[in-house]
Short mmCIF file of C-alpha atoms and ligand atoms in Angstrom, two decimals:
data_model
loop_
_atom_site.label_atom_id
_atom_site.label_comp_id
_atom_site.label_asym_id
_atom_site.label_seq_id
_atom_site.Cartn_x
_atom_site.Cartn_y
_atom_site.Cartn_z
CA MET Q 1 -57.40 22.72 0.38
CA ASN Q 2 -53.86 23.66 0.50
CA ALA Q 3 -51.91 26.86 -0.65
CA ASP Q 4 -52.22 26.11 -4.16
CA TRP Q 5 -55.58 26.84 -4.60
CA GLY Q 6 -54.95 30.83 -3.48
CA LEU Q 7 -54.64 32.79 -0.24
CA GLN Q 8 -55.77 31.63 3.16
CA ALA Q 9 -57.30 33.98 5.88
CA PRO Q 10 -56.08 32.44 9.14
CA GLY Q 11 -59.31 33.01 11.12
CA LEU Q 12 -61.42 30.82 9.04
CA PRO Q 13 -61.67 27.29 10.60
CA VAL Q 14 -62.77 25.46 7.39
CA PRO Q 15 -61.56 25.07 3.68
CA HIS Q 16 -61.36 28.08 1.78
CA PHE Q 17 -59.38 30.26 -0.73
CA PHE Q 18 -58.86 33.61 -2.50
CA GLY Q 19 -57.83 32.86 -5.84
CA THR Q 20 -55.10 34.69 -7.82
CA ARG Q 21 -54.14 34.71 -11.37
CA THR Q 22 -52.47 31.50 -11.35
CA THR Q 23 -53.77 29.24 -8.72
CA PRO Q 24 -57.50 27.76 -9.14
CA LEU Q 25 -56.76 26.51 -12.79
CA GLN Q 26 -57.61 23.19 -11.26
CA VAL Q 27 -60.87 24.62 -10.26
CA GLN Q 28 -61.83 26.19 -13.26
CA GLY Q 29 -61.83 23.30 -15.35
CA PHE Q 30 -64.66 22.08 -13.86
CA ILE Q 31 -66.98 24.81 -13.19
CA GLU Q 32 -70.35 25.52 -15.34
CA LEU Q 33 -71.53 28.73 -13.99
CA GLY Q 34 -75.39 28.56 -12.43
CA SER Q 35 -74.82 25.08 -11.53
CA VAL Q 36 -73.50 22.22 -9.24
CA THR Q 37 -70.44 20.50 -10.93
CA GLU Q 38 -68.46 17.46 -9.65
CA GLY Q 39 -64.86 18.82 -8.69
CA PRO Q 40 -61.50 17.53 -8.02
CA ALA Q 41 -60.86 15.24 -4.94
CA GLU Q 42 -60.37 17.91 -2.66
CA ALA Q 43 -63.86 19.42 -3.38
CA PRO Q 44 -66.21 16.96 -4.36
CA CYS Q 45 -68.91 19.53 -5.44
CA LEU Q 46 -68.53 22.89 -6.77
CA ALA Q 47 -71.44 25.43 -6.84
CA THR Q 48 -71.39 28.97 -8.88
CA LEU Q 49 -73.76 31.60 -9.60
CA LYS Q 50 -74.06 33.61 -12.91
CA GLN Q 51 -73.45 36.63 -11.03
CA ILE Q 52 -75.33 39.90 -11.77
CA HIS Q 53 -74.21 43.01 -9.21
CA SER Q 54 -77.34 41.99 -7.16
CA THR Q 55 -78.24 41.56 -3.38
CA ARG Q 56 -79.78 37.90 -4.07
CA ALA Q 57 -78.15 35.27 -1.99
CA VAL Q 58 -79.04 31.88 -3.27
CA LEU Q 59 -79.49 29.14 -0.33
CA LEU Q 60 -78.24 25.88 -1.31
CA LYS Q 61 -79.83 23.67 1.48
CA SER Q 62 -78.65 20.36 2.23
CA PRO Q 63 -78.77 17.82 0.34
CA VAL Q 64 -77.27 19.08 -2.75
CA THR Q 65 -77.21 17.09 -5.97
CA THR Q 66 -75.61 18.03 -9.17
CA GLY Q 67 -76.95 19.63 -12.02
CA PRO Q 68 -78.41 23.21 -12.82
CA LEU Q 69 -79.43 25.52 -9.70
CA PRO Q 70 -83.22 26.27 -9.42
CA VAL Q 71 -81.98 29.62 -8.86
CA GLN Q 72 -78.80 30.42 -11.36
CA GLU Q 73 -78.32 33.94 -11.01
CA GLY Q 74 -77.35 35.91 -7.88
CA ASP Q 75 -74.15 37.16 -5.86
CA ALA Q 76 -73.95 34.95 -2.70
CA LEU Q 77 -74.21 31.11 -2.23
CA VAL Q 78 -75.20 29.95 1.14
CA THR Q 79 -74.68 26.01 2.27
CA ASN Q 80 -75.08 23.71 5.32
CA HIS Q 81 -73.94 21.05 2.82
CA PRO Q 82 -70.95 19.38 3.42
CA ASP Q 83 -67.94 18.99 0.80
CA THR Q 84 -69.68 21.54 -1.60
CA LEU Q 85 -67.25 24.25 -2.37
CA ILE Q 86 -69.43 27.47 -2.89
CA LEU Q 87 -67.46 29.58 -5.22
CA VAL Q 88 -67.68 33.47 -6.46
CA ARG Q 89 -65.74 35.12 -9.19
CA THR Q 90 -63.95 38.59 -8.64
CA ALA Q 91 -61.84 40.95 -10.61
CA ASP Q 92 -61.98 44.12 -8.54
CA CYS Q 93 -65.20 43.40 -6.32
CA VAL Q 94 -64.66 41.84 -3.18
CA PRO Q 95 -64.80 38.30 -2.32
CA VAL Q 96 -66.42 37.68 1.29
CA LEU Q 97 -66.41 34.27 2.67
CA LEU Q 98 -68.49 33.59 6.00
CA VAL Q 99 -68.37 30.60 8.62
CA ASP Q 100 -70.44 29.80 11.24
CA ASP Q 101 -68.95 26.52 12.84
CA ARG Q 102 -71.52 26.28 15.56
CA ALA Q 103 -74.41 26.38 13.39
CA GLY Q 104 -72.87 24.75 10.58
CA VAL Q 105 -72.88 27.05 7.29
CA VAL Q 106 -70.72 28.73 5.15
CA ALA Q 107 -71.50 31.64 2.63
CA ALA Q 108 -69.62 33.45 -0.33
CA ILE Q 109 -70.27 36.57 -1.14
CA HIS Q 110 -69.63 38.67 -4.52
CA ALA Q 111 -69.66 42.52 -3.58
CA GLY Q 112 -69.14 45.35 -5.97
CA TRP Q 113 -70.08 48.62 -5.07
CA ARG Q 114 -73.62 48.28 -6.22
CA GLY Q 115 -74.28 45.06 -4.11
CA ALA Q 116 -72.03 46.12 -1.27
CA VAL Q 117 -74.07 49.41 -1.03
CA ALA Q 118 -77.49 47.82 -1.63
CA GLY Q 119 -76.66 45.54 1.25
CA ILE Q 120 -75.53 42.05 -0.04
CA VAL Q 121 -73.44 41.38 2.96
CA PRO Q 122 -75.94 42.08 5.58
CA ASP Q 123 -78.89 40.15 3.39
CA THR Q 124 -76.61 37.20 3.17
CA ILE Q 125 -76.09 37.11 7.05
CA ALA Q 126 -79.88 37.47 7.73
CA ILE Q 127 -80.34 34.18 5.36
CA CYS Q 128 -77.72 32.36 7.77
CA VAL Q 129 -79.62 33.62 10.83
CA LYS Q 130 -83.20 32.67 9.36
CA GLU Q 131 -82.40 29.44 8.00
CA PHE Q 132 -79.76 27.91 9.87
CA HIS Q 133 -80.30 29.83 13.36
CA SER Q 134 -76.64 31.42 12.92
CA HIS Q 135 -75.87 34.27 15.30
CA PRO Q 136 -73.77 36.93 14.04
CA GLU Q 137 -71.87 37.01 17.02
CA SER Q 138 -70.23 33.60 16.24
CA LEU Q 139 -69.67 34.24 12.34
CA LYS Q 140 -66.30 34.40 11.38
CA ALA Q 141 -65.52 36.86 7.95
CA ALA Q 142 -62.89 37.08 5.60
CA ILE Q 143 -62.81 39.78 3.38
CA GLY Q 144 -60.45 38.96 0.24
CA PRO Q 145 -58.38 41.01 -2.19
CA SER Q 146 -60.17 43.44 -4.24
CA ILE Q 147 -59.52 46.76 -5.54
CA GLY Q 148 -58.32 49.44 -2.86
CA PRO Q 149 -58.88 53.06 -2.22
CA CYS Q 150 -55.63 53.56 -3.70
CA CYS Q 151 -56.63 52.99 -7.04
CA TYR Q 152 -60.38 53.50 -6.74
CA GLU Q 153 -61.76 56.89 -7.55
CA VAL Q 154 -65.50 57.29 -7.79
CA ASP Q 155 -68.00 59.95 -8.74
CA ALA Q 156 -71.60 60.96 -8.19
CA PRO Q 157 -73.28 58.08 -9.44
CA VAL Q 158 -71.52 56.06 -6.74
CA ILE Q 159 -71.05 58.76 -3.88
CA ASP Q 160 -74.68 59.57 -3.96
CA PRO Q 161 -76.15 56.38 -2.88
CA MET Q 162 -73.24 55.66 -0.42
CA ARG Q 163 -73.70 58.79 1.25
CA ALA Q 164 -77.50 58.33 1.37
CA ARG Q 165 -77.12 55.07 2.91
CA TYR Q 166 -74.07 55.47 5.05
CA PRO Q 167 -73.54 59.00 6.23
CA ASP Q 168 -71.93 57.96 9.71
CA TRP Q 169 -69.22 55.63 8.07
CA PRO Q 170 -66.07 57.36 8.54
CA GLY Q 171 -63.04 56.22 6.04
CA VAL Q 172 -65.15 54.59 3.59
CA LEU Q 173 -64.95 57.53 1.30
CA GLU Q 174 -62.55 60.17 1.01
CA GLU Q 175 -63.20 63.42 -0.91
CA THR Q 176 -60.60 64.08 -3.50
CA GLY Q 177 -62.01 66.82 -5.80
CA PRO Q 178 -65.48 68.27 -6.62
CA GLY Q 179 -67.74 65.23 -6.84
CA LYS Q 180 -65.02 62.83 -6.73
CA ALA Q 181 -63.89 60.34 -3.81
CA ARG Q 182 -61.80 57.35 -3.08
CA LEU Q 183 -63.95 54.51 -2.09
CA ASP Q 184 -62.72 51.87 0.31
CA LEU Q 185 -65.01 48.81 -0.31
CA LYS Q 186 -63.11 46.60 2.21
CA ARG Q 187 -63.71 49.18 4.97
CA LEU Q 188 -67.39 49.49 4.09
CA ILE Q 189 -67.80 45.68 4.21
CA ARG Q 190 -66.01 45.47 7.57
CA HIS Q 191 -68.34 48.32 8.98
CA GLN Q 192 -71.47 46.23 7.74
CA LEU Q 193 -70.03 43.07 9.30
CA LEU Q 194 -69.51 44.64 12.62
CA HIS Q 195 -72.89 46.59 12.34
CA GLU Q 196 -74.54 43.20 11.83
CA GLY Q 197 -72.94 41.95 15.23
CA VAL Q 198 -70.09 40.05 14.09
CA ALA Q 199 -66.84 40.40 16.56
CA PRO Q 200 -63.93 42.75 15.18
CA GLU Q 201 -61.54 39.73 16.09
CA ALA Q 202 -63.62 37.66 13.92
CA ILE Q 203 -62.90 39.59 10.66
CA ASP Q 204 -60.15 38.76 8.58
CA MET Q 205 -59.00 40.91 5.62
CA VAL Q 206 -56.65 40.06 3.13
CA ASN Q 207 -55.61 43.72 2.40
CA LEU Q 208 -54.19 43.46 -1.17
CA CYS Q 209 -55.31 45.66 -3.99
CA THR Q 210 -56.02 43.83 -7.31
CA HIS Q 211 -55.33 47.03 -9.44
CA CYS Q 212 -51.83 47.49 -7.49
CA ARG Q 213 -50.82 43.79 -7.75
CA ALA Q 214 -50.98 42.88 -11.28
CA ASP Q 215 -48.26 40.07 -10.26
CA LEU Q 216 -51.03 38.33 -8.39
CA PHE Q 217 -54.23 39.41 -9.59
CA TYR Q 218 -56.90 40.43 -12.79
CA SER Q 219 -58.16 43.83 -12.54
CA TYR Q 220 -61.10 44.93 -14.49
CA ARG Q 221 -60.37 48.70 -13.96
CA ARG Q 222 -56.34 47.97 -14.86
CA GLU Q 223 -57.00 46.15 -17.97
CA GLY Q 224 -60.12 47.70 -19.08
CA GLN Q 225 -61.62 44.60 -20.11
CA VAL Q 226 -62.20 40.99 -18.42
CA ILE Q 227 -58.94 39.16 -19.50
CA GLY Q 228 -59.76 36.94 -16.32
CA THR Q 229 -61.26 36.45 -13.11
CA MET Q 230 -60.27 35.00 -10.03
CA PHE Q 231 -62.62 32.36 -8.39
CA SER Q 232 -62.57 32.16 -4.51
CA GLY Q 233 -64.46 29.61 -2.08
CA VAL Q 234 -65.39 28.19 1.09
CA MET Q 235 -66.53 24.59 2.14
CA LEU Q 236 -67.75 23.04 5.01
CA SER Q 237 -65.75 19.68 5.64
CA ALA Q 238 -67.64 16.39 6.02
CA GLY Q 239 -64.28 15.40 7.79
CA GLY Q 240 -65.25 17.54 10.32
CA TRP Q 241 -65.44 20.55 12.72
CA GLY Q 242 -68.07 21.12 14.99
CA ARG Q 243 -70.76 18.93 13.17
ZN1 LIG Y 1 -54.05 49.79 -5.55
#
């Protein structure tokens, strides 16, 4: 996966990318949501979900074959199958990629505020642990471009469930007025990863705001509608590391 596909996280030891407005066009032509499809040479199989802002992580256990997925709706994909690029789509939500190169498993997560607050990141780690004997301390994680606290003011319907579930995580919500606060979703997810036992030095963050950087990203909040989304993905390579 070369730089044309998108932004890279230096700490991930496998092929991966965080898409931008322009780059993953060569991927999109192949994609059918909720399916495994044949991809370009660099990524022989592409897997995507129909995303629903849930905490449902879908397991794609090896061997993987092309066609509609048995479970088509969800917001995280987990696989131990090589050469299968698992993809998520985001426009302001957070793409999160996980790799355990010892256990041989990767995960791609779409985390908006609903999914993040409800715990899609810990739930996905739990599947890596249960199904592939992954250990959180050997996980490497990358948190991708998303709307930043600079541009993400939220109100009671977001603030109340956040405060109820995570009262002790400073810096995630910063009050801006009565019933208003700035939400730092990337920081929330970093807290969750640390809480699950991922080492601080194993977490990369591409600290760019999709709303500020119109030159690089689509933003649902800026554009007021979906005019485009970015794909991000991660893949175990059969060519191999640690297998
Ligand atoms: Zn911003």
